[in-house]
Tab-separated table of C-alpha atoms and ligand atoms in Angstrom:
chain	number	residue	atom	x	y	z
J	15	MET	CA	10.135	1.861	18.596
J	16	GLU	CA	9.013	4.997	16.872
J	17	PHE	CA	5.420	4.684	15.904
J	18	GLU	CA	2.113	5.749	17.301
J	19	LYS	CA	-0.306	3.211	18.611
J	20	ILE	CA	-3.618	3.398	16.773
J	21	PHE	CA	-6.946	3.198	18.557
J	22	THR	CA	-9.909	2.125	16.505
J	23	HIS	CA	-13.406	0.739	16.954
J	24	ALA	CA	-15.086	-2.479	16.024
J	25	ASP	CA	-18.016	-2.346	13.633
J	26	ALA	CA	-21.667	-2.445	14.727
J	27	ASN	CA	-21.375	-6.215	15.266
J	28	GLY	CA	-18.343	-5.775	17.522
J	29	GLU	CA	-16.090	-7.203	14.815
J	30	LEU	CA	-12.761	-6.184	13.338
J	31	ARG	CA	-12.309	-7.370	9.762
J	32	LEU	CA	-8.948	-7.888	8.122
J	33	LEU	CA	-7.710	-8.681	4.661
J	34	GLN	CA	-4.279	-10.313	4.392
J	35	LEU	CA	-2.139	-9.797	1.308
J	36	THR	CA	1.240	-11.428	1.487
J	37	ASP	CA	4.446	-12.129	-0.423
J	38	THR	CA	3.714	-10.015	-3.470
J	39	HIS	CA	7.403	-10.086	-4.574
J	40	LEU	CA	7.066	-7.076	-6.861
J	41	PHE	CA	9.764	-5.632	-9.136
J	42	ALA	CA	10.543	-2.142	-10.385
J	43	ASN	CA	10.023	-3.479	-13.899
J	44	GLN	CA	6.400	-4.493	-14.222
J	45	ALA	CA	7.234	-7.075	-16.865
J	46	MET	CA	9.331	-9.124	-14.449
J	47	GLY	CA	8.198	-12.419	-13.014
J	48	LEU	CA	9.134	-14.832	-10.285
J	49	LEU	CA	9.547	-18.457	-11.404
J	50	GLY	CA	7.336	-17.810	-14.406
J	51	VAL	CA	4.601	-15.762	-12.717
J	52	ASN	CA	4.335	-12.030	-13.429
J	53	THR	CA	4.012	-10.784	-9.863
J	54	PHE	CA	2.476	-7.420	-10.741
J	55	ALA	CA	-0.179	-8.992	-12.964
J	56	SER	CA	-1.039	-11.562	-10.311
J	57	LEU	CA	-1.369	-8.892	-7.602
J	58	GLN	CA	-3.586	-6.852	-9.905
J	59	ALA	CA	-5.728	-9.934	-10.527
J	60	VAL	CA	-6.026	-10.640	-6.794
J	61	VAL	CA	-7.027	-7.039	-6.076
J	62	ALA	CA	-9.609	-7.181	-8.882
J	63	GLN	CA	-10.943	-10.435	-7.397
J	64	ILE	CA	-11.302	-8.822	-3.952
J	65	GLN	CA	-13.279	-6.007	-5.558
J	66	THR	CA	-15.469	-8.507	-7.396
J	67	ASP	CA	-15.993	-10.546	-4.229
J	68	SER	CA	-17.155	-7.412	-2.373
J	69	ILE	CA	-15.365	-8.566	0.773
J	70	ALA	CA	-16.040	-6.287	3.738
J	71	PHE	CA	-12.883	-5.410	5.654
J	72	ASP	CA	-11.445	-2.584	7.702
J	73	TRP	CA	-7.682	-3.061	7.415
J	74	ILE	CA	-5.255	-4.538	4.902
J	75	MET	CA	-2.445	-6.528	6.495
J	76	ALA	CA	0.651	-6.736	4.273
J	77	THR	CA	2.745	-9.469	5.878
J	78	GLY	CA	6.068	-9.059	4.107
J	79	ASP	CA	8.086	-9.907	1.016
J	80	ILE	CA	6.403	-7.024	-0.749
J	81	SER	CA	9.427	-6.457	-3.004
J	82	GLN	CA	11.657	-8.915	-4.791
J	83	ASP	CA	14.260	-6.408	-6.015
J	84	HIS	CA	14.566	-3.897	-3.131
J	85	SER	CA	13.413	-1.041	-5.342
J	86	ALA	CA	11.395	2.006	-4.285
J	87	ARG	CA	9.398	1.516	-7.478
J	88	SER	CA	8.245	-1.922	-6.362
J	89	TYR	CA	6.930	-0.510	-3.080
J	90	GLN	CA	5.269	2.324	-4.967
J	91	ARG	CA	3.658	-0.251	-7.245
J	92	PHE	CA	2.280	-2.084	-4.213
J	93	VAL	CA	0.765	1.082	-2.750
J	94	ASP	CA	-0.669	2.213	-6.080
J	95	THR	CA	-2.304	-1.177	-6.654
J	96	VAL	CA	-3.556	-1.916	-3.150
J	97	GLN	CA	-4.745	1.593	-2.264
J	98	ALA	CA	-7.430	1.061	-4.919
J	99	LEU	CA	-9.154	-1.056	-2.264
J	100	GLY	CA	-9.684	2.128	-0.255
J	101	LYS	CA	-8.693	0.785	3.163
J	102	PRO	CA	-5.739	1.535	5.453
J	103	ILE	CA	-2.686	-0.694	5.114
J	104	LEU	CA	-0.604	-2.073	7.979
J	105	TRP	CA	2.684	-3.721	7.125
J	106	LEU	CA	5.639	-5.637	8.437
J	107	PRO	CA	8.838	-6.674	6.657
J	108	GLY	CA	9.715	-10.042	5.158
J	109	ASN	CA	13.136	-11.484	4.497
J	110	HIS	CA	13.135	-10.089	0.957
J	111	ASP	CA	12.288	-6.524	1.939
J	112	MET	CA	14.468	-3.437	2.185
J	113	GLN	CA	13.038	-1.819	5.284
J	114	PRO	CA	14.332	1.768	5.051
J	115	LEU	CA	13.045	2.082	1.486
J	116	MET	CA	9.839	0.260	2.322
J	117	SER	CA	9.098	2.485	5.280
J	118	GLN	CA	10.021	5.653	3.401
J	119	THR	CA	7.984	4.846	0.286
J	120	PHE	CA	4.983	3.751	2.308
J	121	SER	CA	5.002	6.766	4.623
J	122	THR	CA	5.319	9.251	1.769
J	123	ASN	CA	2.180	7.625	0.346
J	124	GLY	CA	0.224	7.950	3.582
J	125	VAL	CA	0.641	4.332	4.710
J	126	CYS	CA	1.041	4.395	8.453
J	127	ASP	CA	3.989	2.917	10.262
J	128	THR	CA	2.177	1.659	13.330
J	129	LYS	CA	2.808	-1.808	14.709
J	130	GLN	CA	0.045	-1.809	17.315
J	131	VAL	CA	-3.664	-1.326	16.750
J	132	VAL	CA	-6.029	-1.390	19.711
J	133	SER	CA	-9.731	-1.939	19.211
J	134	ASP	CA	-12.728	-2.646	21.464
J	135	HIS	CA	-12.134	-6.366	21.839
J	136	TRP	CA	-8.814	-6.961	20.101
J	137	GLN	CA	-5.329	-5.685	19.649
J	138	LEU	CA	-3.126	-6.324	16.633
J	139	ILE	CA	0.625	-6.567	17.197
J	140	LEU	CA	2.932	-6.535	14.173
J	141	LEU	CA	6.441	-7.875	14.662
J	142	ASP	CA	9.650	-7.528	12.703
J	143	THR	CA	11.380	-10.902	12.262
J	144	GLN	CA	13.771	-9.806	9.530
J	145	VAL	CA	17.455	-10.716	9.683
J	146	PRO	CA	19.133	-8.615	6.970
J	147	GLU	CA	20.182	-10.682	3.946
J	148	LYS	CA	19.092	-13.969	5.537
J	149	PRO	CA	16.020	-16.028	4.650
J	150	HIS	CA	15.274	-17.105	8.218
J	151	GLY	CA	13.681	-14.993	10.916
J	152	TYR	CA	14.649	-13.862	14.410
J	153	LEU	CA	12.953	-11.699	17.008
J	154	SER	CA	15.324	-9.236	18.643
J	155	ASP	CA	15.124	-8.608	22.383
J	156	GLY	CA	13.483	-5.302	21.522
J	157	GLN	CA	10.760	-7.044	19.519
J	158	LEU	CA	10.154	-9.604	22.251
J	159	GLN	CA	9.916	-6.787	24.809
J	160	PHE	CA	7.534	-4.882	22.565
J	161	LEU	CA	5.327	-7.971	22.270
J	162	ALA	CA	5.322	-8.661	26.009
J	163	GLY	CA	4.701	-4.991	26.801
J	164	ALA	CA	1.810	-4.722	24.345
J	165	LEU	CA	0.223	-7.843	25.809
J	166	ASP	CA	0.768	-6.576	29.360
J	167	ASP	CA	-0.874	-3.272	28.474
J	168	TYR	CA	-4.126	-4.918	27.360
J	169	PRO	CA	-4.634	-8.181	29.239
J	170	ASP	CA	-8.402	-7.940	28.764
J	171	LYS	CA	-8.276	-7.740	24.978
J	172	ASN	CA	-7.845	-10.623	22.601
J	173	ALA	CA	-4.639	-10.441	20.623
J	174	LEU	CA	-3.627	-11.257	17.073
J	175	VAL	CA	0.136	-11.339	16.535
J	176	LEU	CA	1.460	-10.881	13.011
J	177	MET	CA	4.906	-11.590	11.597
J	178	HIS	CA	6.503	-12.814	8.415
J	179	HIS	CA	8.159	-16.079	9.448
J	180	GLN	CA	6.617	-19.275	10.774
J	181	SER	CA	7.200	-19.871	14.484
J	182	ARG	CA	6.126	-23.516	14.233
J	183	LEU	CA	7.431	-26.074	11.779
J	184	ILE	CA	4.920	-26.437	8.966
J	185	GLY	CA	6.061	-29.755	7.511
J	186	CYS	CA	7.954	-28.408	4.489
J	187	ARG	CA	11.541	-29.321	5.339
J	188	TRP	CA	13.169	-26.896	2.900
J	189	LEU	CA	10.988	-23.998	4.117
J	190	ASP	CA	11.300	-24.952	7.757
J	191	GLN	CA	15.048	-24.308	7.536
J	192	HIS	CA	14.037	-20.675	7.124
J	193	ASN	CA	11.720	-20.444	10.111
J	194	LEU	CA	11.776	-18.125	13.117
J	195	LYS	CA	14.987	-19.266	14.775
J	196	ASN	CA	14.170	-18.160	18.304
J	197	SER	CA	10.639	-19.492	18.289
J	198	ASP	CA	11.065	-20.807	21.856
J	199	ALA	CA	11.543	-17.255	23.128
J	200	PHE	CA	8.473	-16.166	21.172
J	201	HIS	CA	6.288	-18.972	22.468
J	202	GLN	CA	7.495	-18.278	25.977
J	203	VAL	CA	6.031	-14.783	25.756
J	204	LEU	CA	2.702	-16.283	24.672
J	205	GLN	CA	2.705	-18.838	27.455
J	206	GLY	CA	0.040	-18.251	30.083
J	207	ARG	CA	-1.558	-15.484	28.057
J	208	SER	CA	-4.800	-17.063	26.969
J	209	ASN	CA	-5.892	-13.820	25.326
J	210	VAL	CA	-3.477	-14.447	22.434
J	211	LYS	CA	-5.771	-16.141	19.962
J	212	ALA	CA	-3.781	-16.334	16.764
J	213	VAL	CA	-0.478	-15.798	14.994
J	214	LEU	CA	-0.840	-14.742	11.371
J	215	PHE	CA	2.136	-15.007	9.039
J	216	GLY	CA	3.339	-15.092	5.417
J	217	HIS	CA	6.587	-16.505	4.042
J	218	ILE	CA	5.412	-20.038	3.290
J	219	HIS	CA	3.266	-19.211	0.228
J	220	GLN	CA	0.523	-21.672	1.112
J	221	ASN	CA	-2.679	-21.996	3.056
J	222	TYR	CA	-1.924	-23.209	6.584
J	223	GLU	CA	-4.023	-23.454	9.739
J	224	TYR	CA	-2.932	-25.219	12.884
J	225	GLN	CA	-4.234	-24.981	16.423
J	226	CYS	CA	-1.827	-25.453	19.336
J	227	ASP	CA	-2.167	-24.550	23.027
J	228	GLY	CA	-5.213	-22.442	22.293
J	229	VAL	CA	-3.461	-20.406	19.594
J	230	ALA	CA	-4.308	-20.613	15.890
J	231	TYR	CA	-1.266	-20.446	13.605
J	232	ILE	CA	-2.439	-19.195	10.233
J	233	ALA	CA	-0.635	-18.526	6.951
J	234	SER	CA	-1.965	-17.649	3.555
J	235	PRO	CA	-1.278	-18.051	-0.140
J	236	SER	CA	1.047	-15.571	-1.772
J	237	THR	CA	-0.397	-13.229	-4.364
J	238	CYS	CA	2.094	-14.807	-6.827
J	239	ILE	CA	3.767	-18.256	-6.670
J	240	GLN	CA	2.632	-21.054	-4.353
J	241	PHE	CA	4.780	-23.629	-2.568
J	242	LEU	CA	3.659	-27.230	-2.317
J	243	PRO	CA	2.565	-28.130	1.230
J	244	LEU	CA	4.340	-30.981	3.077
J	245	SER	CA	7.211	-31.103	0.614
J	246	ASP	CA	10.710	-32.036	1.847
J	247	ASP	CA	12.407	-30.400	-1.135
J	248	PHE	CA	11.647	-27.213	-3.024
J	249	ALA	CA	8.429	-27.711	-4.994
J	250	LEU	CA	5.915	-25.360	-6.549
J	251	ASP	CA	2.168	-25.815	-6.289
J	252	GLN	CA	-0.158	-25.347	-9.246
J	253	GLN	CA	-2.733	-23.608	-7.073
J	254	GLN	CA	-3.558	-20.054	-7.999
J	255	PRO	CA	-2.677	-16.851	-6.114
J	256	GLY	CA	-5.057	-15.707	-3.437
J	257	TYR	CA	-5.765	-13.794	-0.276
J	258	ARG	CA	-7.276	-14.346	3.162
J	259	TYR	CA	-9.912	-12.442	5.039
J	260	LEU	CA	-10.469	-12.707	8.761
J	261	THR	CA	-13.208	-11.588	11.094
J	262	LEU	CA	-12.107	-11.037	14.684
J	263	LYS	CA	-15.230	-11.391	16.789
J	264	ALA	CA	-16.114	-9.787	20.099
J	265	ASP	CA	-16.051	-13.144	21.899
J	266	GLY	CA	-12.421	-13.779	20.906
J	267	THR	CA	-13.128	-16.238	18.122
J	268	ILE	CA	-11.887	-15.786	14.570
J	269	SER	CA	-13.489	-16.824	11.350
J	270	SER	CA	-11.237	-16.739	8.331
J	271	ARG	CA	-11.213	-17.897	4.769
J	272	VAL	CA	-8.770	-18.134	1.898
J	273	LYS	CA	-9.891	-17.220	-1.582
J	274	ARG	CA	-7.912	-18.020	-4.695
J	275	LEU	CA	-8.206	-16.862	-8.272
J	276	SER	CA	-10.179	-19.200	-10.465
J	277	GLY	CA	-8.778	-20.490	-13.759
J	278	GLN	CA	-5.107	-21.144	-14.419
J	279	ALA	CA	-3.794	-17.785	-15.517
J	280	PHE	CA	-0.799	-17.839	-13.146
J	281	LEU	CA	0.965	-21.161	-13.451
J	282	PRO	CA	4.631	-21.241	-12.429
J	283	ASP	CA	7.498	-22.610	-14.445
J	284	ASN	CA	7.721	-26.186	-13.240
J	285	GLN	CA	11.333	-26.500	-14.281
J	286	SER	CA	12.308	-24.048	-11.529
J	287	GLN	CA	14.787	-25.617	-9.170
J	288	GLY	CA	14.799	-23.081	-6.380
J	289	TYR	CA	13.704	-19.798	-5.047
W	310	FE2	FE1	7.898	-14.840	0.041
């Protein structure tokens, strides 16, 4: 993998603070929407809310499905909007992304390509689960080796693993068809490594927190449309777009919170039959 590992420091409290933005589904044309929600307007509103909330964070984690139409313009739109927050962005691809264009547009705008950040008490490992032109996810042997190697390199640091797809079934049957297909191989790498504290993902467009074998599995609302939790068939949620912030503490614990926009400015078209 061709990227440079980044070394950074915790803040004065020994904490590393993250902001997760996920599934922005932007278009080249800023007037376009997804199932009735203008994705650019909703991202702008979320970013404005973060500024209003005065959330303190060190890194922005963009966990995939940044573009809906594979255009360079959509990635440029993401950078232009999110760089207003004034913090470095880390990213990984979702099933909807066009990686070469994503990587190229981000790097020409100074967004780094790294997939491993090492701090005083934590390391962040960003994985690529994309299977081109498929909605489900898969970790290649190379990705699994990268994960195992990164964990082997820093056994004394807590680890947060990030990817786009869900590695555990989340109780939405239609979405769980599009999960990480080789989740057994992934969980095998985590087995016996008690320093892995959490897996943070996107893809499911809903707030999700589940603790299993000492690992927290955490997903967050999209910045545009929301999917209804625990739904067998495709169903949209009326909840508003949002974001998550996380504090990774020196003792290996995590505190995290989802914040959503207030009001009802971004309601989806309820007649939508699919996604
Ligand atoms: Fe998505």
